[in-house]
Structure formats: structure tokens, C-alpha cells
Amino acid sequence: MSTSDEESQTPISEELTPSQDVTNSYNTEEELNPFFQAVNIEEESVSSTPSQATKSRKSRKSRKSSNPRGWSSYFDETSPEQYTFVGYYKHRLEQSDFKNSYQSESYKLKMNLESLMSHGTSEKKAAAAKLEKNRRGIRRIDSELNDLWKQIEPKTENQNKSTRKRKVDNDEFANTIEGDYLVIMFQKKDNSTTLKTILLNYANESSSTYEIARSYIMDLSPSSKIKDEFSDEQWKELIEKPSVCQIPYHDEIKPIIEHLFGEKGITLEKARTKWYTLRNIPTPEYQDDDSYLKKDWNKILRWVERVIGQFLDAFESPKNPLQRCDEREWTGDYISPLIVGALKMDGNCRVPWGEITVLASQRRRNEDKEALTEHLERGHQVDILCQYETHEIFCALVSGGPQKNDLTKISSDNYNLPRIMKDMLDNIHSHFNDINKDGKNLFVIAVQIIMSEIRIYLIEKREVYFLRFLKCIQLPLDFSSYNRLEVALNCAWDIRSMVNVIINELTLEPDDGYETPTGSIMKTETTPEKKPKLCELFLECAVS
């Protein structure tokens, strides 16, 4: 798979189409809207009095929603040095197209700022850049902004939508959003059908006993078969990913990437020369919001140096080991430096590799057993496991070496990986419940490695468990595809940064009573008993 320059600059969250063509972007640029953008509703304003609500509605209708310049009139009516988040949102309140959703309005602000930074005056560009730099997460640290949105946001938002003719014919589709929590319901005249019910109905109709929907896991990958249960509009809302996946964390290592891969048509000798001079790259200006410590820049250089060096050594060898290495050599010499090296860089986690037992899986398998009298089951094993204190937050499964295509192992990993991720997430949720802490922002990352392909997944808990396919990349097996390492380094850095987001959630102090409770943990189905294959039965008969 050839890698374009544009692909290397995209966030890890941009989905790709199924394996038939993993180089094509799954989402268009227009589709990258905020996570589960709230629907527009027509209900009473959340102003403090009825008269204020009526006045607000009349005012919104009397104002224009946009101007021909491509940004809100707020940025023309206000001097650049006085741009503020609170001022902008108060101005937006008077617009006819204002939505009572922070996610929606934050995305509109992002579009406004990008337009200003592209076409505004130098003063507006500078002020817009300052706002954009602080936009992500500003609500958590700006109490005035948070108080404003608490007055704006309704408890629920409902809007009827048409649905596809299938099991939900003549239903009304409604989105219910409380804070960042998502509940999607298909309301009928006599009853309501939730995502949980739809998922279980789908699982019961499936002929496969190895269906992850039986464990309340909804597969939101491009090739998911459950897609047919929803309308196109509903599916589009379901597959929108959290903002944590849309941040291009890898911009922090851009100087290294440009040094190694900036030159077109590079030769093997030139690539080795650039590798030798890697530590001569000037240290970039450190920003307060960088995810690494200022003193750790040399650690990053050494990590990249080892990853690239392993592949260059293979390419220079008369007998390229990548053409015949087994799973253990592939994992230890090439996968581990890339992924384990990135995860261990900050010194926060243990990241063993080999055959590692997932304790969360072991706990789930034995939760209903009497440990003192019954035989206990072992947990699932993974090839890479990232542990922060007692929490397992990342794992990887390797389905053979780069030249081996074991369909049975791949199918087994396809079934086990989502369940392992769910076990890990459930274990963290259980801990959060014990300490009365809100876990709505929790998620778990995992990768599946099939031959030279790395597939990246995320699972999070909403009404059911959402399994999201983030990206698929290829590692090079010869120098002709050397530029694939550019995307691989970017993705490994993005994984490290998202793991740090999880760690940040784990280290935050518990809330003193939170409004949005953590959802109850749903049971994972026991693995079906495996039946011997026909060839094994014939062999037994022949022996007997």
C-alpha cells in the first residue's frame, strides 16, 4: 500500500474503507463534525423566565445566521483583542440557527476560526489562532463558560426522523443527550426500542454463535453487518467518534517526520544518512500544551532512531529477514519498538509483550465461581499489554508473522479482541463505580496486527459498547514502501497520546456526587464450546 503525503498528516481517527482498499478515506472532510452532533430542536428556551425565552426566540429570528465572509458577525463587530469564548457564544445565542448543543456550537466555532485564520486580517488571524489553540477542553477550565452552557443545554433533545423500512418501519428516531452521554431510541406508538434491544434482536437472528453483539458490543466498523438495521442518517450519527480521536497529536513530531521523509524519491543510502543525522535536528520550541516534557525530546529521537534503524537494517541485509521472519521475531524486532517504545516513553506504564494474561478477562470468567472449591479459568492472553497501576488500558494481538496468513487465528482474534477490550473497560468502570466517580469519558485502545497490517480500534461505553475502527496502516517489508513508516510513526504517537488521555481520566480526583451516573456493566457471553473440524474427526477415526 503506497502512502500519500496527505495521509501522513491526517489524525488517527479518519476511518478507512474495508480491507479491499485501505488507502481511501472513510469519512469526507465535511463529515468530520463533533461527536454525535445534537439534533436541532424546537422547544422552550432554557432562559430563566418565560418572558426572557420569548424575547430570545424573537431576537434569534430577527438576526441573520451568517455573513458572506464565512465567519460569524461577532468577529467583525468585536475588536480582535476582545475575542472571548463567552462573548462568542452569547452572540451565537441570538442567531436563528443556534443549537442547544455545546458539541455543535464548538464545531461551528472551529469552522469560523479556520476561516478567520485563512482569510482574515493579520490581527484577526492572530486572535483566532489564540482561540483555536485553547478551544479544546476550554469548558473544563473556564467556569464562566461552563456556567453559561449549563443554562443553555436542555436535559433532553428530541426530534422525529424518518427511518429505513426494516424492523423499525414507521418509528420515530430520537436522540437523547445528557452531558456527553448518548442514548439513542427508536420510539414506537406502543413501546420504545433502545439500541440494546436492537442489538440483541440482531444477535438472536444471527446464525453465528460467535457474534460479538451477544455481549452488547456494537461493531461500528465500515464493514459491519449491523449497519443495515439503521437508516443512513442514523448510522452516520452512530459512527461519529469522540473528539479525542480527531486531534492530530502527531504534529508534535513533525520536525522528525519532515527530516526523515520530506525528500521525494529517496534512496536507501540517503535514508541511512538521514538516520545518522537524526539527533542533529534542532529542538523545537516547547509549548506548554505539548504532551511530552521538555527534557524528553531526546527520548523521542531515540525511539524513532530504533524503529527506523530496525527496518533499515533489514532492507540493507542481503537476505531480508522481513521476508521470512516468524511471529515472535516480527513482534519483538519490529512491532515492539514501534508500539511498546512509544507507550513506555513517559515512564507511566508497564508494557510487557509475549503471551500476557489479561487480568480483567480472568476476573470476568471467574466472577460467578467459588474460588476455593471450583476450578478457575485462565484469562485471555494478548501479545502486548499496557498497564497503568492496576488498570489495563491497551492491548495488541498479533496474528502471525508478516508472511503468514492464518485464517483460523485471524478469525479467533476478530472475535476475542473486542471482548478483551470490553473486559478491560468494564474493569475500569467497576473501579469508578466503587469510588463514586463519573466514567463517561473512559475508553480503551487496542490494535490487531494481521501480516504487515495494523488495525487500530477503540471501545467506549454508551447505551451499549461502541467498537470503533479508527485506522488501518501497513508496515513496509522492503525499501520500496519505506514511506509507510511515516504513517506508522504518526499513528504510534497518536496511540501514546490517547493512552495518556485515559491515564489522565484515571488520575483525576473523584467528583463529590456526579449528575451522570456510570452505566451498568453488561454481561459478556461465555465463549461457545468449540466443535472439532471435519479434518480432525477424520483423523480420529483413522487412528481408532
XYZ file of C-alpha atoms in Angstrom:
544
model
C 0.000 0.000 0.000
C 1.549 3.255 -1.071
C 1.283 6.147 1.362
C 0.488 9.648 0.206
C 1.835 12.796 1.828
C -1.701 13.863 2.673
C -2.424 10.654 4.582
C 0.548 11.144 6.852
C -0.885 14.408 8.133
C -4.360 13.120 8.984
C -5.499 12.355 12.525
C -5.653 8.741 13.543
C -9.426 8.933 13.719
C -10.008 9.195 9.961
C -11.643 5.911 9.028
C -10.658 3.891 6.026
C -12.775 1.678 3.870
C -12.651 -2.102 4.364
C -9.546 -4.075 3.503
C -10.323 -4.051 -0.230
C -8.857 -0.528 -0.345
C -7.387 0.630 2.918
C -5.851 3.748 1.396
C -9.144 5.545 0.812
C -10.553 7.841 3.480
C -13.759 6.566 5.005
C -15.090 9.955 6.088
C -15.109 13.041 3.917
C -13.889 16.315 5.332
C -17.475 17.545 5.637
C -18.385 14.544 7.803
C -15.812 15.266 10.498
C -18.345 17.015 12.715
C -18.334 16.824 16.527
C -19.055 13.641 18.419
C -22.735 12.781 17.948
C -23.754 16.284 16.913
C -27.011 17.077 18.669
C -30.175 17.456 16.645
C -31.839 20.850 16.285
C -34.929 21.102 18.456
C -37.876 23.420 18.825
C -38.776 23.590 22.474
C -38.821 26.154 25.225
C -35.712 28.225 25.719
C -33.749 27.483 28.855
C -33.724 31.146 29.839
C -34.519 31.878 33.460
C -38.063 33.246 32.830
C -40.777 32.690 30.168
C -40.569 36.305 29.074
C -36.847 36.019 28.509
C -37.388 32.842 26.493
C -39.970 34.568 24.259
C -37.706 37.558 23.803
C -34.778 35.311 22.942
C -36.752 33.417 20.286
C -37.917 36.642 18.659
C -34.404 38.026 18.720
C -32.983 34.907 17.063
C -35.441 35.118 14.196
C -34.602 38.764 13.600
C -30.889 38.199 13.238
C -29.043 36.708 10.290
C -27.212 33.471 10.969
C -24.163 34.091 8.826
C -22.371 36.653 6.733
C -20.799 36.461 3.270
C -17.273 36.430 4.698
C -17.669 32.876 6.001
C -17.457 33.669 9.724
C -19.805 34.931 12.417
C -20.554 38.648 12.523
C -19.235 38.565 16.102
C -15.690 38.637 14.745
C -16.439 41.801 12.734
C -18.375 43.601 15.461
C -15.756 42.864 18.130
C -12.147 44.029 18.109
C -9.694 41.090 17.835
C -8.092 41.759 21.209
C -11.523 41.342 22.860
C -12.381 37.956 21.324
C -13.555 35.561 24.060
C -15.320 32.214 24.123
C -18.107 33.530 26.365
C -18.622 36.566 24.145
C -18.848 34.433 21.020
C -21.397 32.001 22.468
C -23.533 34.833 23.885
C -23.542 36.332 20.396
C -24.474 32.976 18.883
C -27.442 32.730 21.273
C -29.125 35.464 19.236
C -28.718 33.614 15.934
C -31.651 31.773 14.359
C -29.566 28.663 13.669
C -28.174 28.371 17.215
C -28.272 24.820 18.585
C -28.549 23.946 22.255
C -25.536 21.655 21.983
C -22.026 22.571 23.034
C -20.576 19.985 20.634
C -22.397 21.507 17.658
C -21.549 25.093 18.509
C -17.930 24.253 19.312
C -17.596 22.734 15.863
C -19.098 25.862 14.272
C -16.599 27.952 16.233
C -13.810 25.757 14.874
C -15.000 26.403 11.303
C -15.199 30.148 11.997
C -11.677 30.238 13.399
C -10.261 28.276 10.470
C -11.904 30.721 8.060
C -10.512 33.674 10.007
C -7.015 32.192 10.067
C -7.175 31.711 6.300
C -8.831 34.926 5.107
C -8.909 37.405 7.984
C -6.654 40.366 8.656
C -3.372 39.798 10.443
C -4.927 40.924 13.754
C -7.895 38.594 13.307
C -5.637 35.727 12.283
C -3.551 36.105 15.445
C -6.599 36.349 17.720
C -8.297 33.401 16.006
C -5.162 31.280 16.320
C -5.057 32.033 20.049
C -8.686 30.942 20.479
C -8.187 27.790 18.416
C -5.154 26.823 20.483
C -7.236 26.945 23.690
C -10.561 25.738 22.250
C -10.233 22.041 23.080
C -11.131 21.408 26.702
C -11.793 25.091 27.450
C -15.130 24.319 29.086
C -13.427 22.309 31.807
C -11.185 25.177 32.875
C -13.373 28.227 32.133
C -16.020 28.295 34.873
C -17.885 31.249 33.338
C -18.214 29.402 30.031
C -19.310 26.220 31.777
C -21.967 28.099 33.784
C -23.281 29.679 30.581
C -23.707 26.325 28.877
C -25.332 24.765 31.932
C -28.086 27.359 31.493
C -28.326 26.725 27.743
C -28.272 22.952 27.477
C -31.617 21.213 27.904
C -31.802 17.901 29.710
C -33.046 16.090 26.627
C -33.360 16.829 22.936
C -35.945 15.026 20.837
C -36.624 15.163 17.136
C -38.545 12.784 14.928
C -36.678 11.420 11.936
C -37.714 9.012 9.238
C -36.136 5.575 9.368
C -35.360 2.859 6.898
C -38.068 0.271 6.149
C -36.911 -2.761 8.046
C -37.657 -3.725 11.631
C -38.187 -0.121 12.685
C -40.713 0.839 9.981
C -42.789 3.924 10.913
C -40.667 4.523 14.002
C -39.598 7.903 15.282
C -35.869 8.357 15.694
C -34.814 10.460 18.679
C -31.500 11.458 20.190
C -31.313 11.903 23.950
C -28.154 13.575 25.123
C -27.336 14.422 28.731
C -23.893 15.956 29.049
C -21.671 13.801 26.874
C -23.766 10.649 27.438
C -25.552 9.187 24.433
C -28.814 7.281 24.410
C -30.433 6.623 21.033
C -34.007 5.310 20.994
C -36.400 4.133 18.311
C -39.793 5.123 19.698
C -42.920 3.259 18.601
C -46.552 4.050 19.361
C -46.905 1.336 21.974
C -43.365 0.902 23.231
C -39.778 2.042 22.695
C -36.880 0.083 21.304
C -33.429 1.010 22.536
C -30.069 0.301 20.986
C -29.701 -2.544 23.455
C -32.881 -4.200 22.185
C -31.951 -3.712 18.535
C -28.521 -5.178 19.206
C -29.896 -8.260 20.947
C -32.558 -8.810 18.271
C -29.825 -8.651 15.659
C -27.707 -11.141 17.629
C -30.619 -13.556 18.068
C -31.301 -13.534 14.323
C -27.646 -14.171 13.523
C -26.767 -17.747 12.675
C -23.283 -17.377 14.172
C -22.711 -18.214 17.814
C -19.525 -16.117 17.607
C -21.388 -12.815 17.324
C -19.980 -10.002 19.485
C -23.422 -8.369 19.581
C -24.386 -11.097 22.067
C -22.025 -9.352 24.504
C -23.666 -5.938 23.896
C -20.841 -4.818 21.601
C -21.937 -2.838 18.549
C -19.478 -3.092 15.669
C -19.244 0.382 14.080
C -16.544 -0.506 11.551
C -17.179 0.198 7.836
C -17.806 -3.488 7.100
C -20.236 -4.026 9.999
C -23.339 -6.026 9.057
C -25.483 -4.347 11.710
C -25.383 -1.200 9.582
C -28.459 -2.474 7.715
C -30.539 -2.131 10.891
C -30.337 1.677 10.698
C -31.059 4.419 8.219
C -28.127 6.186 6.572
C -28.692 9.249 8.731
C -28.797 7.216 11.937
C -25.669 5.278 11.003
C -23.825 8.492 10.212
C -24.577 9.749 13.733
C -23.558 6.463 15.299
C -20.137 6.347 13.650
C -19.172 9.881 14.689
C -16.218 9.436 17.003
C -15.288 11.305 20.198
C -13.141 14.380 19.834
C -10.190 12.600 21.465
C -9.743 10.711 18.174
C -9.817 13.808 15.978
C -6.806 15.604 17.436
C -3.615 15.376 15.304
C -1.306 14.633 18.232
C 1.448 13.615 15.813
C 2.045 17.262 14.868
C 4.410 17.259 17.867
C 6.890 15.043 15.992
C 6.531 16.861 12.671
C 10.193 18.053 12.601
C 11.363 14.430 12.820
C 8.949 13.267 10.127
C 9.990 16.059 7.762
C 13.665 15.252 8.316
C 13.241 11.548 7.535
C 10.541 11.577 4.864
C 10.421 15.114 3.484
C 12.537 14.329 0.429
C 10.858 12.674 -2.564
C 12.404 9.667 -4.294
C 14.879 8.999 -1.519
C 17.402 6.158 -1.919
C 18.355 3.591 0.712
C 21.778 5.227 1.139
C 20.190 8.650 1.600
C 17.670 7.247 4.090
C 20.520 5.799 6.138
C 22.337 9.158 6.055
C 19.250 10.925 7.363
C 19.012 8.290 10.082
C 22.623 9.001 11.108
C 21.877 12.743 11.378
C 18.603 12.309 13.257
C 19.997 13.632 16.538
C 21.171 16.807 14.794
C 17.580 18.012 14.391
C 17.166 21.308 16.288
C 14.970 21.008 19.351
C 11.618 22.652 18.508
C 10.246 25.464 20.630
C 8.487 23.857 23.568
C 4.789 24.643 24.064
C 3.042 24.414 27.422
C 0.342 22.163 25.959
C 2.796 19.645 24.465
C 2.137 16.102 25.663
C 5.791 15.407 26.486
C 8.200 17.028 28.904
C 10.752 19.441 27.508
C 13.637 17.266 28.692
C 12.202 14.212 26.900
C 12.849 15.367 23.317
C 15.971 13.199 23.154
C 13.886 10.194 24.253
C 11.629 10.763 21.257
C 14.650 10.893 18.946
C 15.998 7.631 20.361
C 12.600 5.955 19.948
C 12.369 6.969 16.289
C 16.018 6.048 15.791
C 15.419 2.484 16.978
C 12.212 1.975 14.966
C 13.689 3.241 11.703
C 17.039 1.546 12.342
C 15.450 -1.912 12.641
C 13.782 -1.597 9.246
C 16.847 -0.076 7.550
C 18.969 -2.959 8.867
C 16.518 -5.407 7.283
C 16.426 -3.537 3.965
C 20.246 -3.467 3.775
C 20.600 -7.173 4.535
C 21.376 -9.477 1.549
C 18.675 -11.802 2.921
C 15.907 -9.521 4.138
C 14.634 -11.081 7.413
C 11.236 -9.456 6.870
C 10.622 -11.896 4.033
C 10.780 -14.965 6.288
C 10.563 -13.993 9.991
C 8.073 -15.710 12.301
C 5.560 -14.134 14.674
C 7.926 -13.785 17.635
C 10.707 -12.175 15.594
C 8.182 -9.903 13.865
C 6.721 -8.819 17.212
C 9.994 -8.441 19.097
C 12.146 -6.756 16.447
C 9.647 -4.561 14.593
C 6.258 -4.229 16.330
C 7.557 -3.839 19.876
C 9.996 -0.966 19.138
C 7.205 0.920 17.371
C 4.309 0.467 19.814
C 5.891 -0.561 23.118
C 8.607 2.068 22.689
C 6.014 4.827 22.300
C 3.902 3.677 25.260
C 6.874 3.368 27.642
C 8.359 6.736 26.723
C 6.714 8.692 29.561
C 7.519 6.086 32.201
C 3.898 5.859 33.365
C 3.111 2.325 32.225
C 4.341 -1.234 32.218
C 4.156 -2.655 28.696
C 5.169 -6.342 28.683
C 4.993 -8.306 25.446
C 4.891 -12.027 24.752
C 1.986 -14.139 25.995
C 0.457 -11.912 28.665
C -2.692 -12.837 30.597
C -5.348 -10.115 30.757
C -6.426 -9.990 34.410
C -9.701 -8.236 33.582
C -10.628 -11.159 31.357
C -9.672 -13.646 34.046
C -11.833 -11.844 36.621
C -14.830 -11.846 34.301
C -14.507 -15.553 33.516
C -14.421 -16.489 37.193
C -16.726 -13.884 38.752
C -19.542 -16.402 39.326
C -17.301 -19.169 40.683
C -16.323 -20.139 44.197
C -12.574 -19.654 44.064
C -11.839 -22.004 46.970
C -13.722 -25.007 45.613
C -14.133 -24.637 41.841
C -11.657 -24.910 39.015
C -10.822 -21.400 37.782
C -10.423 -20.435 34.134
C -7.364 -18.636 32.833
C -7.794 -15.247 31.209
C -7.358 -14.347 27.576
C -3.764 -13.808 26.502
C -2.504 -10.933 24.372
C 0.825 -10.217 22.713
C 1.233 -6.672 24.094
C -0.441 -5.292 27.227
C -0.210 -1.753 28.620
C -0.861 -1.466 32.355
C -1.206 1.706 34.407
C -1.069 0.749 38.085
C -3.784 -1.946 38.351
C -5.609 -0.887 35.183
C -5.166 -2.492 31.759
C -5.723 0.223 29.152
C -4.226 -1.021 25.867
C -3.554 -4.381 24.243
C -2.443 -5.865 20.933
C -2.963 -9.198 19.214
C -0.511 -10.399 16.554
C -1.993 -12.925 14.128
C 1.272 -14.420 12.849
C 4.351 -13.131 11.031
C 4.363 -10.678 8.093
C 4.251 -13.509 5.536
C 1.792 -15.827 7.320
C -1.949 -15.701 6.699
C -3.578 -17.977 9.286
C -7.328 -17.582 8.711
C -8.273 -19.548 11.831
C -6.063 -17.385 14.068
C -7.352 -14.198 12.429
C -10.990 -15.238 12.909
C -10.296 -16.124 16.535
C -8.658 -12.735 17.145
C -11.548 -10.955 15.397
C -13.884 -12.498 17.970
C -11.687 -12.262 21.066
C -10.213 -8.762 20.723
C -13.498 -6.800 21.184
C -14.401 -8.966 24.192
C -10.961 -8.438 25.742
C -11.327 -4.680 25.236
C -14.772 -4.806 26.872
C -13.359 -6.742 29.846
C -10.658 -4.114 30.321
C -13.160 -1.252 30.069
C -15.621 -2.978 32.428
C -12.854 -3.418 34.983
C -12.125 0.320 34.954
C -15.836 1.178 35.115
C -16.208 -1.122 38.111
C -13.398 0.743 39.860
C -15.016 4.100 39.060
C -18.343 2.885 40.460
C -16.624 1.865 43.691
C -15.159 5.342 44.219
C -18.276 7.221 43.033
C -16.525 8.665 40.001
C -18.015 9.524 36.612
C -16.686 7.220 33.878
C -18.478 8.593 30.825
C -15.191 9.659 29.191
C -13.468 6.288 29.548
C -12.329 4.233 26.589
C -9.806 1.511 25.740
C -7.491 1.286 22.707
C -6.290 -1.902 21.002
C -4.554 -2.944 17.798
C -4.773 -6.109 15.741
C -1.784 -6.991 13.556
C -2.504 -9.189 10.538
C 0.595 -9.890 8.447
C 2.038 -6.385 7.779
C -1.278 -4.629 8.509
C -2.066 -2.809 11.759
C -5.718 -2.159 12.587
C -6.483 0.302 15.379
C -9.683 0.085 17.457
C -11.358 1.998 20.286
C -14.189 0.824 22.549
C -16.339 3.054 24.756
C -19.481 2.584 26.848
C -22.639 4.445 25.927
C -26.045 2.769 25.998
C -24.183 -0.277 24.697
C -20.493 -0.769 23.922
C -19.341 1.021 20.761
C -16.453 -0.687 18.962
C -14.881 1.880 16.635
C -12.444 1.133 13.829
C -10.058 4.100 13.787
C -7.467 3.389 11.132
C -5.618 0.736 9.167
C -1.951 1.125 8.232
C 0.684 -1.050 6.568
C 4.293 -1.596 7.615
C 6.967 -1.881 4.896
C 8.552 -5.226 4.049
C 11.078 -3.796 1.580
C 12.532 -0.367 0.865
C 10.128 0.365 -1.994
C 7.441 1.046 0.643
C 9.754 2.808 3.134
C 7.458 5.857 3.386
C 4.852 3.718 5.158
C 6.932 4.231 8.288
C 5.887 7.890 8.261
C 2.243 6.950 8.868
C 3.268 4.210 11.318
C 5.231 6.653 13.491
C 2.376 9.167 13.440
C -0.147 6.507 14.460
C 2.071 5.142 17.232
C 2.422 8.669 18.617
C -1.354 9.169 18.429
C -1.906 5.893 20.316
C 0.533 7.017 23.013
C -1.279 10.351 23.347
C -4.717 8.734 23.617
C -3.400 6.314 26.247
C -2.208 9.364 28.188
C -5.756 10.761 27.965
C -7.001 7.558 29.626
C -4.334 7.889 32.325
C -5.438 11.472 32.923
C -9.011 10.254 33.494
C -7.721 7.650 35.943
C -5.735 10.198 37.941
C -8.457 12.864 38.244
C -9.941 13.204 41.705
C -13.408 11.659 42.191
C -16.375 14.010 41.954
C -18.450 14.710 45.062
C -21.572 13.222 43.539
C -21.998 13.447 39.788
C -25.154 14.024 37.780
C -24.446 11.490 35.033
C -24.004 8.026 36.575
C -21.730 5.455 35.025
C -23.761 2.925 33.051
C -24.201 -0.552 34.464
C -21.779 -3.201 33.242
C -23.333 -5.622 30.767
C -22.545 -9.306 30.813
C -20.070 -10.758 28.318
C -21.270 -14.009 26.793
C -19.266 -17.143 27.517
C -17.201 -18.334 24.577
C -19.148 -21.061 22.749
C -17.779 -24.584 23.034
C -15.571 -25.238 20.045
C -16.512 -28.149 17.818
C -13.755 -30.196 16.155
C -13.247 -29.553 12.460
C -14.130 -32.301 9.977
C -10.468 -32.979 9.208
C -9.825 -33.591 12.922
C -12.765 -36.012 13.117
C -11.489 -37.959 10.107
C -8.041 -38.134 11.716
C -9.510 -39.518 14.956
C -11.476 -42.145 13.014
C -8.378 -43.162 11.078
C -6.333 -43.531 14.268
C -9.042 -45.552 16.011
